[in-house]
Tab-separated table of C-alpha atoms and ligand atoms in Angstrom:
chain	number	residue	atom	x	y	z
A	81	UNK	CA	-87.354	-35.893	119.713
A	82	UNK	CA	-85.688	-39.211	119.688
A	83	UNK	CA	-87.412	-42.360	119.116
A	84	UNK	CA	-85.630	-43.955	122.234
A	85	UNK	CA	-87.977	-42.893	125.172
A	86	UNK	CA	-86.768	-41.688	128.218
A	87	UNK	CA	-83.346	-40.641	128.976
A	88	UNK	CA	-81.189	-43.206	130.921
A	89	UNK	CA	-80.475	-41.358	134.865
A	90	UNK	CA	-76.838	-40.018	134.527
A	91	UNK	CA	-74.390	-43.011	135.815
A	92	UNK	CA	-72.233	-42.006	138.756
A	93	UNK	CA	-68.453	-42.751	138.429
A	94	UNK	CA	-66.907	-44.900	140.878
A	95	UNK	CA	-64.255	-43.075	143.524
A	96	UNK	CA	-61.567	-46.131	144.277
A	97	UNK	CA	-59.284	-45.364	147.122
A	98	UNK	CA	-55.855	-46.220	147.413
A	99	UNK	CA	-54.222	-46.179	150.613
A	100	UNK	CA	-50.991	-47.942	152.685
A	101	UNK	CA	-48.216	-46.470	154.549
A	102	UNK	CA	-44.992	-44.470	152.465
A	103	UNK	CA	-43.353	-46.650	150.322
A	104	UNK	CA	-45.836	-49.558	150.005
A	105	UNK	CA	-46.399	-49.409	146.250
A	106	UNK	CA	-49.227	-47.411	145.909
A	107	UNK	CA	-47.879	-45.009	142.727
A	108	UNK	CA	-46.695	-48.368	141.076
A	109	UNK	CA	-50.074	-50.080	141.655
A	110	UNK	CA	-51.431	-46.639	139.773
A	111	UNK	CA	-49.276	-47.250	136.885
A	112	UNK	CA	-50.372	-50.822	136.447
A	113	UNK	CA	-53.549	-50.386	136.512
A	114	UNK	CA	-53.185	-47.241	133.741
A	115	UNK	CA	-50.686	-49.244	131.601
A	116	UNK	CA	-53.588	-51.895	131.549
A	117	UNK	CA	-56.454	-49.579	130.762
A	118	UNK	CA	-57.084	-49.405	127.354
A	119	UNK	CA	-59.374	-46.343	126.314
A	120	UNK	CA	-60.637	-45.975	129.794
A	121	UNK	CA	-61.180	-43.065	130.719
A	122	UNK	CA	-59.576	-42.877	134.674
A	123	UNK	CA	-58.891	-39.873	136.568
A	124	UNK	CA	-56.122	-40.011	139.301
A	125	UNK	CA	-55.732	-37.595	142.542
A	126	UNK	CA	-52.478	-37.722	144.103
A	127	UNK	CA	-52.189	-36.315	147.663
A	128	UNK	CA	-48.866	-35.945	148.707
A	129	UNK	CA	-48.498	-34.458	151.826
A	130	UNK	CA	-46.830	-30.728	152.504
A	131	UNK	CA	-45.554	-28.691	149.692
A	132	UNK	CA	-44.561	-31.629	147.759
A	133	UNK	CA	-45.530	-33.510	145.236
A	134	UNK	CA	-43.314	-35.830	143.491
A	135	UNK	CA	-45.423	-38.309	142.990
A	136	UNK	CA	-47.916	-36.350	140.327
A	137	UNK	CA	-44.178	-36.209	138.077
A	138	UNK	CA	-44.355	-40.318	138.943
A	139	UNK	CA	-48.022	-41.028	137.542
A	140	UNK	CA	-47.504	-41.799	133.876
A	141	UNK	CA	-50.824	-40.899	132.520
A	142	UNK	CA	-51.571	-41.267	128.969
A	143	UNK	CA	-54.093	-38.751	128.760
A	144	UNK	CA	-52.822	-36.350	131.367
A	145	UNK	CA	-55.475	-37.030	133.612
A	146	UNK	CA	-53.579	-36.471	137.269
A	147	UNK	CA	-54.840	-33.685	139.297
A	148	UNK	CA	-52.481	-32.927	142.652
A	149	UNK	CA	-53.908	-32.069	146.231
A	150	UNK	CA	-50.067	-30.775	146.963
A	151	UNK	CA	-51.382	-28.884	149.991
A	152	UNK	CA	-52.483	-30.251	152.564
A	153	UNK	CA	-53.460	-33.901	153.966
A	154	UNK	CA	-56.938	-35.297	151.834
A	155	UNK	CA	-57.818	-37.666	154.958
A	156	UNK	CA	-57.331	-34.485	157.761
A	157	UNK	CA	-58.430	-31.734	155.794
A	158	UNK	CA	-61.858	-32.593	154.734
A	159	UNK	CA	-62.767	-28.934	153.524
A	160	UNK	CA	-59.125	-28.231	151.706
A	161	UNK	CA	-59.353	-28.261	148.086
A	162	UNK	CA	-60.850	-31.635	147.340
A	163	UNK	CA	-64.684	-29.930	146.758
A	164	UNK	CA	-62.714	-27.913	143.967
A	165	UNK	CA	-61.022	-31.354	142.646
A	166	UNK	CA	-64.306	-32.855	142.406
A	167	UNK	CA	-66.444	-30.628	140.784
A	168	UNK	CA	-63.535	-30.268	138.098
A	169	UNK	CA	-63.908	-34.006	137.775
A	170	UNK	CA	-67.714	-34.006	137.620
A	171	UNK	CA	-67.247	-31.266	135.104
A	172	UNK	CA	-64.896	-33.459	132.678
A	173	UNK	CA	-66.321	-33.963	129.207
A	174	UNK	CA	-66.137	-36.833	128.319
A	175	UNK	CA	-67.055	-37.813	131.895
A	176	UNK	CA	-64.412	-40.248	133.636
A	177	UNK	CA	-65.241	-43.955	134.381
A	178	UNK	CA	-63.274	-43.976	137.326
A	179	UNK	CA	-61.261	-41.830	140.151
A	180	UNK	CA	-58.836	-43.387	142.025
A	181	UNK	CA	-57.168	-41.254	144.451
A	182	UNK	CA	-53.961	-42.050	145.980
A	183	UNK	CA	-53.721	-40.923	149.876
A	184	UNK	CA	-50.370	-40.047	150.808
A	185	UNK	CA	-48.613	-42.778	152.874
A	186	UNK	CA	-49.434	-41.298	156.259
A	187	UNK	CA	-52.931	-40.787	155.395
A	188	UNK	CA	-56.289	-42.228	156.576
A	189	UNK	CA	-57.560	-44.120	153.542
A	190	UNK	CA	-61.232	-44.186	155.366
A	191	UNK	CA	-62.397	-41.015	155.620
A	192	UNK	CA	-61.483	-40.512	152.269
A	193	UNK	CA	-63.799	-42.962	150.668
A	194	UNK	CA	-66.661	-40.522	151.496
A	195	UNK	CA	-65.509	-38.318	148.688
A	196	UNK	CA	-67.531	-41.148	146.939
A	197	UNK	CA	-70.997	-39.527	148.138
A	198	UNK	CA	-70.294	-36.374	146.453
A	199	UNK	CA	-73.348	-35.853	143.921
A	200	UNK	CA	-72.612	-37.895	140.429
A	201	UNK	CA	-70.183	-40.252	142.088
A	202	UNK	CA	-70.497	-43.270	143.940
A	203	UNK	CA	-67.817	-45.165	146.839
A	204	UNK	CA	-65.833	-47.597	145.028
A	205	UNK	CA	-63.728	-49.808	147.419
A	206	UNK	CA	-60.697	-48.837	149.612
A	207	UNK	CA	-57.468	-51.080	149.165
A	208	UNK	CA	-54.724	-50.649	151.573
A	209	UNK	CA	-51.241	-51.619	150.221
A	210	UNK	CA	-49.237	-54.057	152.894
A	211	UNK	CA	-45.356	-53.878	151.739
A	212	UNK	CA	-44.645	-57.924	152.918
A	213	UNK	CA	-40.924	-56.697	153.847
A	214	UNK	CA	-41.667	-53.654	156.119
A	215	UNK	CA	-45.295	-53.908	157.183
A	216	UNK	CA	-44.871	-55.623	160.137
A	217	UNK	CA	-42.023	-53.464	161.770
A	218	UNK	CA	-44.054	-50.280	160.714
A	219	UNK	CA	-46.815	-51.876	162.713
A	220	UNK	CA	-44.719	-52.932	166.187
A	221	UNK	CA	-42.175	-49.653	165.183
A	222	UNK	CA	-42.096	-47.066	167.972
A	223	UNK	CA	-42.901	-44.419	165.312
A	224	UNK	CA	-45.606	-45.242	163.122
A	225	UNK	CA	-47.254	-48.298	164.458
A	226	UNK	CA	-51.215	-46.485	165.285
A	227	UNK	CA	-50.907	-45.132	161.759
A	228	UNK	CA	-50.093	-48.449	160.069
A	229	UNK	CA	-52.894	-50.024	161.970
A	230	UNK	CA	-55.704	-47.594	161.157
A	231	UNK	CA	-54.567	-47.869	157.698
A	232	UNK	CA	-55.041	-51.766	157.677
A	233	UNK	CA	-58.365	-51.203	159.474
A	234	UNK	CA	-59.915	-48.943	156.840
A	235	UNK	CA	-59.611	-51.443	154.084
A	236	UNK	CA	-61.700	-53.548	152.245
A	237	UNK	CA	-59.186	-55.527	150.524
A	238	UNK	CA	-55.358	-55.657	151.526
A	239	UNK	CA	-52.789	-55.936	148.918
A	240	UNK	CA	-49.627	-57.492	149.715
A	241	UNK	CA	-46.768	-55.781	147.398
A	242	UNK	CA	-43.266	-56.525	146.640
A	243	UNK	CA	-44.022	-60.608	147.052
A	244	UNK	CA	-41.030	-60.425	144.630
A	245	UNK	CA	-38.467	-59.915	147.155
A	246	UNK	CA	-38.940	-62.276	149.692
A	247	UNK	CA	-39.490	-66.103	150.160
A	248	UNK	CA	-43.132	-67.519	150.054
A	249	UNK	CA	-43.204	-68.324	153.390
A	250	UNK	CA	-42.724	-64.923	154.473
A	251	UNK	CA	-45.777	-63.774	152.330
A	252	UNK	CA	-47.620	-66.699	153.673
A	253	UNK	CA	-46.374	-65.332	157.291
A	254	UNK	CA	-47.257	-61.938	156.329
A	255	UNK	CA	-50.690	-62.797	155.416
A	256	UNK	CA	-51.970	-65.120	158.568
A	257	UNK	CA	-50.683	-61.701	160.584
A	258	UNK	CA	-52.684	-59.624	158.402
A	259	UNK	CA	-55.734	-62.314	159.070
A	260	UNK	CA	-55.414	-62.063	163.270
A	261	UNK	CA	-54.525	-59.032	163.262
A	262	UNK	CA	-57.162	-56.784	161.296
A	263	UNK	CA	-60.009	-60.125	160.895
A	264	UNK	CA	-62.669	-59.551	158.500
A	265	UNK	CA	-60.527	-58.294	155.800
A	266	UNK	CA	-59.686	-59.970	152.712
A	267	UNK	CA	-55.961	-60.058	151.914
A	268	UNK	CA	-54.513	-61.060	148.646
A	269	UNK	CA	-50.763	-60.909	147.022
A	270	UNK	CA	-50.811	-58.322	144.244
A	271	UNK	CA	-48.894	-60.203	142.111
A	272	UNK	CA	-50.412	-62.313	139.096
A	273	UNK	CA	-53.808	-59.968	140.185
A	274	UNK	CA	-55.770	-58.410	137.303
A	275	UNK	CA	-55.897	-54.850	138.047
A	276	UNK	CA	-59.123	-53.926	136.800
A	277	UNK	CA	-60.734	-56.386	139.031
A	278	UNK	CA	-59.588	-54.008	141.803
A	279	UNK	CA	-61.903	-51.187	140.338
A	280	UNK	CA	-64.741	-52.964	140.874
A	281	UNK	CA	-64.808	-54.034	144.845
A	282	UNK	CA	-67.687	-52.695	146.250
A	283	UNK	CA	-67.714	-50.892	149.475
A	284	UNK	CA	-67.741	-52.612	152.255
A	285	UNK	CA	-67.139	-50.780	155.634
A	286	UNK	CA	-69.044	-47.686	155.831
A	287	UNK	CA	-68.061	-46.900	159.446
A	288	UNK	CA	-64.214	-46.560	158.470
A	289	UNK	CA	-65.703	-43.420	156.253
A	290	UNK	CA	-67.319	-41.889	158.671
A	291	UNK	CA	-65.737	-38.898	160.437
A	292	UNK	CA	-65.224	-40.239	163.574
A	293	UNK	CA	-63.126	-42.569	162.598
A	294	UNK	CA	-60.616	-40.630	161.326
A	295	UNK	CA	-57.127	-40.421	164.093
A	296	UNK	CA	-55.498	-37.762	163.406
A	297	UNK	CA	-51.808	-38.400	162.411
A	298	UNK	CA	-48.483	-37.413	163.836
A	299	UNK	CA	-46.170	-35.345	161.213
A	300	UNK	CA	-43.908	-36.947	159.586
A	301	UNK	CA	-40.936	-33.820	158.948
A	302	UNK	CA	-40.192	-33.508	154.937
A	303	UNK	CA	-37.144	-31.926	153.076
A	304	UNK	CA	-37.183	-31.402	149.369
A	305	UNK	CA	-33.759	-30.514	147.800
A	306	UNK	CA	-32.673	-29.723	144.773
A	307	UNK	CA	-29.064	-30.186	142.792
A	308	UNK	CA	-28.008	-28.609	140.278
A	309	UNK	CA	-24.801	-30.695	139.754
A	310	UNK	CA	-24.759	-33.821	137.814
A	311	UNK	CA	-25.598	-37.123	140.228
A	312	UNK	CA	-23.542	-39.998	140.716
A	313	UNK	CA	-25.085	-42.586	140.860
A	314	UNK	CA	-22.764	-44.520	143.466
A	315	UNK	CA	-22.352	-41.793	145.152
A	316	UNK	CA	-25.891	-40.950	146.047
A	317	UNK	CA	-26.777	-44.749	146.762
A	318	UNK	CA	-24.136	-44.053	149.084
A	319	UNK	CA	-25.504	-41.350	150.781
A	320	UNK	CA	-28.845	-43.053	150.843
A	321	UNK	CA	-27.001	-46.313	152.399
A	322	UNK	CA	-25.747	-43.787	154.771
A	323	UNK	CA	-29.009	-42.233	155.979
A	324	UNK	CA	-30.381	-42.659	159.452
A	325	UNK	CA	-32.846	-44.855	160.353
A	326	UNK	CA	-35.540	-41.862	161.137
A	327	UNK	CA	-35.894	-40.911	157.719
A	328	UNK	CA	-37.769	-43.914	156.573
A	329	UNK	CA	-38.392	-42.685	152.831
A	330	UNK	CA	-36.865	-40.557	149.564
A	331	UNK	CA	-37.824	-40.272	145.835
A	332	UNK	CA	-36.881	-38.276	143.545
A	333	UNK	CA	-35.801	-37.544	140.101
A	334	UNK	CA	-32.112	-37.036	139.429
A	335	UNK	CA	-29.686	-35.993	136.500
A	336	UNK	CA	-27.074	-38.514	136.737
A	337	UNK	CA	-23.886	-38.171	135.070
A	338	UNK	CA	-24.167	-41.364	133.188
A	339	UNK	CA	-27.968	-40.496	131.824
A	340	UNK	CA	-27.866	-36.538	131.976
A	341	UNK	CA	-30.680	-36.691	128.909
A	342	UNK	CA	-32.864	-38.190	130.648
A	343	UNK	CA	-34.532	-38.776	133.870
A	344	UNK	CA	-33.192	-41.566	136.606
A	345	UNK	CA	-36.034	-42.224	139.224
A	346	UNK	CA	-35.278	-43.010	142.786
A	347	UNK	CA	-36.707	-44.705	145.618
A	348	UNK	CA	-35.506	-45.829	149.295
A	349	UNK	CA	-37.871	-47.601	151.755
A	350	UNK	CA	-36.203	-48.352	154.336
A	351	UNK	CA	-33.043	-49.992	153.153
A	352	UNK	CA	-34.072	-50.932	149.933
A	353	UNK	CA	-33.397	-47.978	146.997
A	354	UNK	CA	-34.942	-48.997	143.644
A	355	UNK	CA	-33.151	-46.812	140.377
A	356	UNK	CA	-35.556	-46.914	136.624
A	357	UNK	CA	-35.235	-44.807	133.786
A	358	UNK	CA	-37.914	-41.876	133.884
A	359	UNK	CA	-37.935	-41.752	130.665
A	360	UNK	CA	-36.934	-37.997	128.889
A	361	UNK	CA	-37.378	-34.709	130.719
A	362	UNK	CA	-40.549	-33.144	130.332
A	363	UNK	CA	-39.555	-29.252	131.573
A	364	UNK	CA	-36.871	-27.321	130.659
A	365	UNK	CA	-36.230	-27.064	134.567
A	366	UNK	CA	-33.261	-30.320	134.466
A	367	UNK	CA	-32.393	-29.803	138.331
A	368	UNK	CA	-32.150	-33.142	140.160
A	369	UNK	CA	-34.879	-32.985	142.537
A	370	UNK	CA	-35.803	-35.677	146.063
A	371	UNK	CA	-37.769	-34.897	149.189
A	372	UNK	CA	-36.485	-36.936	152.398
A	373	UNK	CA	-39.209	-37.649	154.536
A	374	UNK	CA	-38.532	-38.765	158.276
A	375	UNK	CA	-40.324	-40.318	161.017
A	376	UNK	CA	-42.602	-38.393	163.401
A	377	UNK	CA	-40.998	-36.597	166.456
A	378	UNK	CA	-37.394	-36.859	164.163
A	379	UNK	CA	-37.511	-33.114	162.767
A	380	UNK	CA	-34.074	-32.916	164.078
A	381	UNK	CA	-32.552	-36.326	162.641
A	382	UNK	CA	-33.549	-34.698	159.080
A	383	UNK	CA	-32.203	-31.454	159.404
A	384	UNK	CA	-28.786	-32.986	159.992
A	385	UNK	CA	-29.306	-34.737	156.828
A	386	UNK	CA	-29.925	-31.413	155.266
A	387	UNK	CA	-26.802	-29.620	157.186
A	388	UNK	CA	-24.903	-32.519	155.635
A	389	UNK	CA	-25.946	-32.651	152.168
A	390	UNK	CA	-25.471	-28.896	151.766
A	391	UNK	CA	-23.939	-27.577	149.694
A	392	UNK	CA	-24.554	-29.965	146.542
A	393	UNK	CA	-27.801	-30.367	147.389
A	394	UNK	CA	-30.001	-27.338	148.925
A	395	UNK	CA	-33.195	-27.240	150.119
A	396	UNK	CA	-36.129	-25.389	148.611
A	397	UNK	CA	-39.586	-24.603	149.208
B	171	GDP	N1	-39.778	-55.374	143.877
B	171	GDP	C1	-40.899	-54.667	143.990
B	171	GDP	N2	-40.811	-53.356	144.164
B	171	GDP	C2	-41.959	-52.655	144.277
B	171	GDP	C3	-43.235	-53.265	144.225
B	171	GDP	N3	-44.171	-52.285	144.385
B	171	GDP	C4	-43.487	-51.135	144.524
B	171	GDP	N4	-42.158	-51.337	144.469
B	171	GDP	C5	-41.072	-50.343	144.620
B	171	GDP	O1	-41.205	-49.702	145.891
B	171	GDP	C6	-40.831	-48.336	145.804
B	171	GDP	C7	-41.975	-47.471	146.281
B	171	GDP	O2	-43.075	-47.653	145.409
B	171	GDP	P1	-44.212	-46.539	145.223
B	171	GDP	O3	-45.199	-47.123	144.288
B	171	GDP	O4	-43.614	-45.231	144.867
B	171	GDP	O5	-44.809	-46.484	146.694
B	171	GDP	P2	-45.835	-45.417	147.336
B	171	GDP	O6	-44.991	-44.506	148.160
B	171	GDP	O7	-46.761	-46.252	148.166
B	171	GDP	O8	-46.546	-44.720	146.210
B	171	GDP	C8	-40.448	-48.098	144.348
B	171	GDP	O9	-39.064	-48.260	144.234
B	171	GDP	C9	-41.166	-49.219	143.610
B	171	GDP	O10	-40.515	-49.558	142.416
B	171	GDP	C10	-43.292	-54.687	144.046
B	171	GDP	O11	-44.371	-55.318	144.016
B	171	GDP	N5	-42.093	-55.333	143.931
B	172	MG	MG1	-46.891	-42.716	145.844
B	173	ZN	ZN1	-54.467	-36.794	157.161
């Protein structure tokens, strides 16, 4: 017996989703918000789409707490193995304070919220990641544009990313779009913003969650390659430079002659490639290792790429 009456009801744990097309920060927005949390306990789910799942290797997680949905799309296949990742969650001693799943960039961020209902959680908010230097040809591009916009529409709060790299009027321009074009939603620059206020928007739209509105998505076509060779690092950013228009992203992890001990992380969005320090390798597997991912209806486009690359760098499954 214990003199302090009743139990307290169990808490549920908030489910915080993170969505926003491929490229838009969403991984770095994770890593912000972990680097800032001290001692709390938060569980991340990282749904890349296909076989492949850099992105888990990208999460740096303290505690190891990253669980991967490698197979299959989280917003499309309701029934896949997210029941599974959320009953390992609810079974996690101590329990978590908060999940925050990031939906891969071609993903419905709505439908996913829903996950919040499951017994012992409860819907956090949904924050859709607007990339102020791509967002708006994504939206008006021939490929992508309906998937852009349903992303924007499931929010509750927009984030505008990478303020960094372009002039304030273009965030300012950026955002009065963003105000006429999905109304209602609050939009706010990332920058300066206190991540763990982000973890506590509460939910606000509970018709993008329903199933209905989920669209289904168009494919985007993914290669992941390996290399065993040592990279160069001018002469990848060369090849990246070099790649067509279709394949709109790549990451990766690469062995690069200058830093074979450790791991070089890249990026391209569009254009713009992005090269870090991964820090030191965590496998014994060293292999330089990207996935190219390219635009629906350009399956073709990317396995030109792959023709071309071979043989240095050869794809896998
Ligand atoms: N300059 C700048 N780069 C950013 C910002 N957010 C993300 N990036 C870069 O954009 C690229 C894609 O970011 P990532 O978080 O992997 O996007 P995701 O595909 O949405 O998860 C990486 O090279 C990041 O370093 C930002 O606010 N400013
Ligand atoms: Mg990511
Ligand atoms: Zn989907």
């Amino acid at each position: 017996m214990t003199p302090e009456g009743p139990l307290e009801p169990p808490s549920t744990v908030p489910v915080t989703v993170l969505g926003g097309y491929l490229g838009a920060g969403k991984t770095t927005l994770i890593n912000r918000i972990l680097a800032r949390a001290s001692g709390e306990r938060i569980v991340v789910v990282v749904n890349d789409f296909g076989a492949v799942n850099i992105d888990a290797e990208l999460i740096r997680s303290r505690d190891g707490n990253t669980l991967e949905l490698a197979n299959g799309c989280i917003c499309c296949d309701l029934s896949g193995g997210m029941p599974a990742v959320m009953s390992q969650i609810a079974a996690m001693t101590p329990a978590p304070q908060q999940v925050l799943i990031e939906v891969s960039g071609v993903g419905d961020p709505g439908p996913v919220a829903a996950w919040g209902d499951h017994p012992g959680f409860r819907r956090g908010g949904v924050l859709v990641c607007a990339d102020v230097e791509t967002i708006q040809d994504r939206a008006h591009g021939k490929w992508v544009a309906d998937t852009v916009m349903h992303q924007l529409h499931s929010a509750d709060l927009l984030l505008l990313t990478k303020t960094d790299l372009v002039d304030a009027e273009q965030t300012d321009a950026v955002g009065a779009w963003l105000h006429t074009t999905v109304p209602g939603i609050p939009v706010l620059p990332l920058h300066g913003l206190d991540p763990a206020v982000l973890l506590d928007i509460a939910p606000g739209r509970p018709d993008t969650a329903a199933p209905e509105h989920h669209q289904p998505h168009p494919d985007h076509a993914t290669a992941l390659l390996t290399c065993a060779d040592l990279v160069d690092r001018e002469a990848f950013g060369a090849r990246l430079d070099n790649l067509p228009e279709a394949v709109v992203r790549c990451k990766g992890v690469l062995r690069t002659t200058d830093s074979p001990d450790r791991r070089t992380i890249v990026h391209a969005v569009g254009r713009r490639q992005s090269w870090e320090d991964g820090g030191s390798w965590s496998s014994t597997d060293h292999a330089s290792r990207i996935v190219l991912i390219a635009a629906p209806g350009s399956g073709e486009v990317l396995a030109d790429v792959v023709r071309e690359w071979a043989p240095t760098w050869s794809p896998t499954t």
